[in-house]
Amino acid sequence: MQSYLHFAKTLATDAGDIVLRHFTNVAQHTTQKTDLTELTTADEAINQLVLDRISAAYPDHAVLAEEGSRRQQSDYTWVCDPIDGTFMYAHGLPMATFNLALTHNGEVQVAVCYDPFLKRMFTASRGNGAFLNDQPLNLHDRIIAGRIGVELEVWGGASSSIFKDVDLELTIRAALTDRADWVLLYWPSIAYSSAMVAKGDLGAVVFAGKNPWDGAAVSLIAQEAGAIVTDIFGNKGQRFDQETKGFIIAHPTLYGKLFAKVQPVVASAELV
């Protein structure tokens, strides 16, 4: 796994260089996809870089990426979001991450989430812990006290939500606001917010999107840091080489009461 992790970290650094190189004039090179989300030249360039590098290094591995995949029969699939937080990035706000994970039969083995603006690289390999710039992350050393930040990124557009009701975010938010300090609205990058849970700076993330690249990398990073990671229905061990059932990532002291609030809402919601 360490050779895979080294490969992923090197690729993340090079992808970050592309993010920064395009940043000053990104607005001039942004279009909209059919689901009305933004697509930048940096997204496309990074996606192609990932395809090329993996094809050269691991020709028998599949690639599942937001802006173009290489689908082939393989036990190994690399799952990539070239730029998570494209909306913010395309509007000139330095809030975006590159995310890459390697799955084996659907289980994430290696993960990288990289913020090139602050040079923060979150990494993990299964069973070997999580790290921020090679310094270990351990939520058991962090006690969440005072205000609790819960990142709610349930809306993902009709094409990416697992629920027919794309306004479900409002319902979940309402279920959490019996305490005014539960909900922190913060939407640069769902992956970055999840990495902040792994770091101990946010309490939890609730997400109802189905795209695997949104959670593949950060699910392992958070889990290796000590967070509890489930799908949005509370089930552990979902595959990340296919569409997912959303996710909840939470500090272990917060997960139980958070899920107790979310579960009645999602249990009655209609799936797509």
Coordinates of C-alpha atoms in Angstrom, one line a residue:
M1 CA 0.0 0.0 0.0
Q2 CA 2.8 2.4 0.7
S3 CA 3.9 2.4 -3.0
Y4 CA 0.3 3.2 -4.0
L5 CA 0.2 6.0 -1.4
H6 CA 3.4 7.5 -2.6
F7 CA 2.0 7.4 -6.2
A8 CA -1.2 9.1 -5.0
K9 CA 0.7 11.9 -3.1
T10 CA 2.9 12.7 -6.1
L11 CA -0.1 12.8 -8.3
A12 CA -1.9 15.1 -5.8
T13 CA 1.0 17.5 -5.8
D14 CA 1.0 17.7 -9.5
A15 CA -2.8 18.2 -9.7
G16 CA -2.5 21.0 -7.1
D17 CA 0.0 22.8 -9.3
I18 CA -2.6 22.7 -12.1
V19 CA -5.3 24.1 -9.7
L20 CA -3.0 27.0 -8.8
R21 CA -1.9 27.7 -12.3
H22 CA -5.4 28.1 -13.6
F23 CA -6.8 29.9 -10.6
T24 CA -6.1 33.6 -11.6
N25 CA -8.1 33.3 -14.8
V26 CA -10.4 30.4 -14.0
A27 CA -13.6 32.5 -14.6
Q28 CA -12.6 32.9 -18.3
H29 CA -12.4 29.1 -18.8
T30 CA -15.5 27.9 -17.0
T31 CA -18.5 26.2 -18.7
Q32 CA -21.6 24.5 -17.3
K33 CA -22.3 20.8 -17.5
T34 CA -25.8 19.4 -18.3
D35 CA -26.6 19.3 -14.6
L36 CA -25.8 23.0 -14.4
T37 CA -22.7 22.5 -12.3
E38 CA -19.4 24.2 -13.2
L39 CA -16.7 22.7 -15.3
T40 CA -13.3 24.4 -15.6
T41 CA -10.3 23.7 -17.8
A42 CA -8.4 22.7 -14.6
D43 CA -11.0 20.0 -13.9
E44 CA -10.5 18.5 -17.3
A45 CA -6.7 18.9 -17.3
I46 CA -6.4 17.2 -13.9
N47 CA -8.8 14.4 -14.9
Q48 CA -6.7 13.7 -17.9
L49 CA -3.5 13.7 -15.9
V50 CA -5.0 11.1 -13.6
L51 CA -6.1 8.9 -16.4
D52 CA -2.7 9.1 -18.1
R53 CA -0.7 8.5 -15.0
I54 CA -2.7 5.5 -13.8
S55 CA -2.8 4.0 -17.3
A56 CA 1.0 4.2 -17.4
A57 CA 1.7 3.0 -13.9
Y58 CA -1.2 0.5 -13.4
P59 CA -2.7 -0.4 -16.8
D60 CA -4.8 -3.2 -15.2
H61 CA -6.5 -0.8 -12.8
A62 CA -9.9 0.9 -13.5
V63 CA -10.5 4.6 -13.0
L64 CA -13.7 6.2 -11.8
A65 CA -13.5 9.9 -12.1
E66 CA -15.9 12.8 -12.2
E67 CA -14.9 14.2 -15.6
G68 CA -14.1 10.9 -17.4
S69 CA -13.4 7.4 -16.4
R70 CA -11.6 4.3 -17.7
R71 CA -13.9 1.4 -17.1
Q72 CA -12.5 -2.1 -17.2
Q73 CA -12.8 -5.3 -15.3
S74 CA -10.5 -5.0 -12.3
D75 CA -10.4 -5.7 -8.6
Y76 CA -8.7 -2.3 -8.2
T77 CA -10.4 1.0 -9.0
W78 CA -9.0 4.5 -8.5
V79 CA -11.7 7.0 -7.6
C80 CA -11.0 10.6 -8.3
D81 CA -12.6 14.1 -7.9
P82 CA -10.2 16.4 -9.8
I83 CA -11.6 19.5 -8.0
D84 CA -14.1 19.1 -5.2
G85 CA -15.4 22.6 -4.7
T86 CA -15.5 23.7 -8.3
F87 CA -18.3 26.2 -7.6
M88 CA -16.1 28.1 -5.2
Y89 CA -13.0 27.7 -7.3
A90 CA -14.7 28.9 -10.5
H91 CA -15.8 32.1 -8.6
G92 CA -12.4 33.0 -7.5
L93 CA -12.5 31.6 -4.0
P94 CA -9.5 29.5 -2.9
M95 CA -11.5 26.6 -1.5
A96 CA -11.1 23.4 -3.4
T97 CA -9.4 20.0 -3.0
F98 CA -8.1 17.2 -5.1
N99 CA -9.3 13.8 -4.0
L100 CA -8.0 10.4 -5.0
A101 CA -8.6 6.9 -3.5
L102 CA -7.7 3.4 -4.4
T103 CA -10.3 0.8 -3.8
H104 CA -9.9 -3.0 -3.8
N105 CA -13.2 -4.8 -4.4
G106 CA -14.9 -1.6 -3.3
E107 CA -13.1 -1.0 -0.1
V108 CA -10.8 2.0 0.1
Q109 CA -7.2 1.2 0.8
V110 CA -5.3 4.4 0.1
A111 CA -6.6 8.0 0.1
V112 CA -5.4 11.5 -0.5
C113 CA -7.3 14.8 -0.1
Y114 CA -5.1 17.8 -1.0
D115 CA -5.8 21.5 -0.5
P116 CA -3.1 23.2 -2.7
F117 CA -3.9 26.7 -1.5
L118 CA -2.9 26.0 2.1
K119 CA -0.6 23.1 1.2
R120 CA -2.6 20.7 3.4
M121 CA -2.3 17.1 2.3
F122 CA -4.5 14.6 4.2
T123 CA -3.5 11.0 3.6
A124 CA -4.4 7.5 4.9
S125 CA -3.8 3.9 4.1
R126 CA -6.0 1.2 5.6
G127 CA -4.7 0.1 9.0
N128 CA -1.9 2.6 9.1
G129 CA -3.6 5.7 10.4
A130 CA -4.4 9.1 8.9
F131 CA -2.0 12.1 8.5
L132 CA -2.0 15.8 7.7
N133 CA 1.3 16.7 6.1
D134 CA 2.8 13.5 7.5
Q135 CA 1.7 14.3 11.0
P136 CA -0.7 11.8 12.6
L137 CA -4.3 12.6 13.1
N138 CA -6.1 11.1 16.1
L139 CA -9.6 12.2 17.1
H140 CA -9.2 10.5 20.4
D141 CA -6.8 13.3 21.4
R142 CA -9.4 15.9 20.4
I143 CA -12.4 16.6 22.6
I144 CA -15.2 18.4 20.7
A145 CA -16.5 21.0 23.2
G146 CA -18.5 24.2 23.0
R147 CA -20.1 24.9 19.7
I148 CA -20.6 21.8 17.5
G149 CA -20.2 22.3 13.8
V150 CA -22.2 20.0 11.6
E151 CA -21.5 20.3 7.9
L152 CA -24.7 19.8 5.9
E153 CA -24.2 19.2 2.2
V154 CA -27.3 17.2 1.4
W155 CA -28.3 19.1 -1.7
G156 CA -26.3 17.9 -4.7
G157 CA -28.7 18.7 -7.5
A158 CA -31.4 16.3 -8.7
S159 CA -28.9 14.2 -10.7
S160 CA -26.5 13.5 -7.8
S161 CA -28.9 13.1 -4.8
I162 CA -29.9 9.7 -3.7
F163 CA -33.3 11.1 -2.7
K164 CA -36.1 12.3 -4.9
D165 CA -36.7 15.3 -2.6
V166 CA -33.6 17.5 -3.3
D167 CA -34.8 19.8 -0.6
L168 CA -34.2 17.1 2.0
E169 CA -31.3 19.3 3.4
L170 CA -33.9 21.7 4.8
T171 CA -35.7 18.9 6.6
I172 CA -32.5 17.5 8.1
R173 CA -31.4 20.9 9.0
A174 CA -34.7 21.5 10.8
A175 CA -34.3 18.3 12.7
L176 CA -30.9 19.5 14.0
T177 CA -31.8 23.0 15.0
D178 CA -33.4 22.4 18.3
R179 CA -29.9 23.5 19.4
A180 CA -28.9 26.6 17.6
D181 CA -25.2 25.6 17.6
W182 CA -25.7 22.3 15.8
V183 CA -25.6 23.5 12.2
L184 CA -22.7 25.2 10.5
L185 CA -23.4 26.1 6.9
Y186 CA -20.1 25.8 5.1
W187 CA -19.9 24.7 1.5
P188 CA -16.5 25.0 -0.2
S189 CA -15.9 21.3 -0.6
I190 CA -17.7 18.4 1.0
A191 CA -14.3 16.5 1.0
Y192 CA -12.5 19.4 2.7
S193 CA -15.3 19.6 5.3
S194 CA -15.0 15.9 5.9
A195 CA -11.2 16.2 6.3
M196 CA -11.9 18.9 8.9
V197 CA -13.8 16.3 10.8
A198 CA -10.8 14.0 10.7
K199 CA -8.7 16.9 11.9
G200 CA -11.1 17.6 14.7
D201 CA -12.2 21.1 13.6
L202 CA -15.7 20.1 12.6
G203 CA -17.9 17.7 14.5
A204 CA -19.6 15.9 11.6
V205 CA -20.7 15.9 8.0
V206 CA -24.0 14.7 6.6
F207 CA -24.2 14.1 2.9
A208 CA -26.9 12.6 0.7
G209 CA -25.1 12.6 -2.7
K210 CA -24.5 9.4 -4.6
N211 CA -21.3 10.1 -6.4
P212 CA -18.5 7.9 -5.0
W213 CA -15.7 10.4 -5.6
D214 CA -17.3 12.8 -3.1
G215 CA -16.6 10.4 -0.2
A216 CA -14.1 7.7 -1.2
A217 CA -10.9 9.4 -0.1
V218 CA -12.2 11.2 3.0
S219 CA -14.1 8.2 4.3
L220 CA -10.8 6.4 4.9
I221 CA -9.0 9.4 6.1
A222 CA -11.7 10.1 8.7
Q223 CA -12.0 6.5 9.7
E224 CA -8.3 6.1 10.2
A225 CA -8.3 9.3 12.3
G226 CA -10.9 7.8 14.6
A227 CA -14.2 9.1 13.2
I228 CA -17.3 6.9 12.7
V229 CA -18.1 6.6 9.0
T230 CA -21.4 5.1 7.7
D231 CA -23.8 5.6 4.8
I232 CA -26.6 8.1 5.5
F233 CA -28.7 5.2 6.7
G234 CA -26.2 4.2 9.4
N235 CA -24.7 1.2 7.6
K236 CA -20.9 0.6 7.6
G237 CA -18.7 -0.8 4.9
Q238 CA -20.3 0.6 1.7
R239 CA -18.5 0.2 -1.6
F240 CA -16.9 3.3 -3.1
D241 CA -16.3 1.9 -6.6
Q242 CA -20.0 2.5 -7.5
E243 CA -22.8 4.9 -6.6
T244 CA -23.1 5.3 -2.8
K245 CA -25.9 5.9 -0.3
G246 CA -24.4 9.2 0.9
F247 CA -22.4 9.3 4.1
I248 CA -22.2 10.5 7.7
I249 CA -18.7 11.2 9.1
A250 CA -18.7 12.2 12.7
H251 CA -16.6 12.5 15.8
P252 CA -17.2 9.3 17.9
T253 CA -18.8 11.3 20.7
L254 CA -21.2 13.0 18.4
Y255 CA -22.3 10.3 16.0
G256 CA -25.0 8.6 18.1
K257 CA -27.0 11.7 18.8
L258 CA -26.5 13.1 15.3
F259 CA -27.8 9.9 13.7
A260 CA -30.7 9.8 16.1
K261 CA -31.8 13.1 14.6
V262 CA -31.1 12.2 11.0
Q263 CA -32.4 8.7 10.9
P264 CA -36.2 9.4 11.2
V265 CA -35.9 11.9 8.3
V266 CA -34.0 9.6 5.9
A267 CA -36.0 6.5 6.8
S268 CA -39.1 8.1 5.5
A269 CA -37.6 9.8 2.4
E270 CA -38.2 8.4 -1.0
L271 CA -35.1 7.2 -2.9
V272 CA -34.4 8.0 -6.5

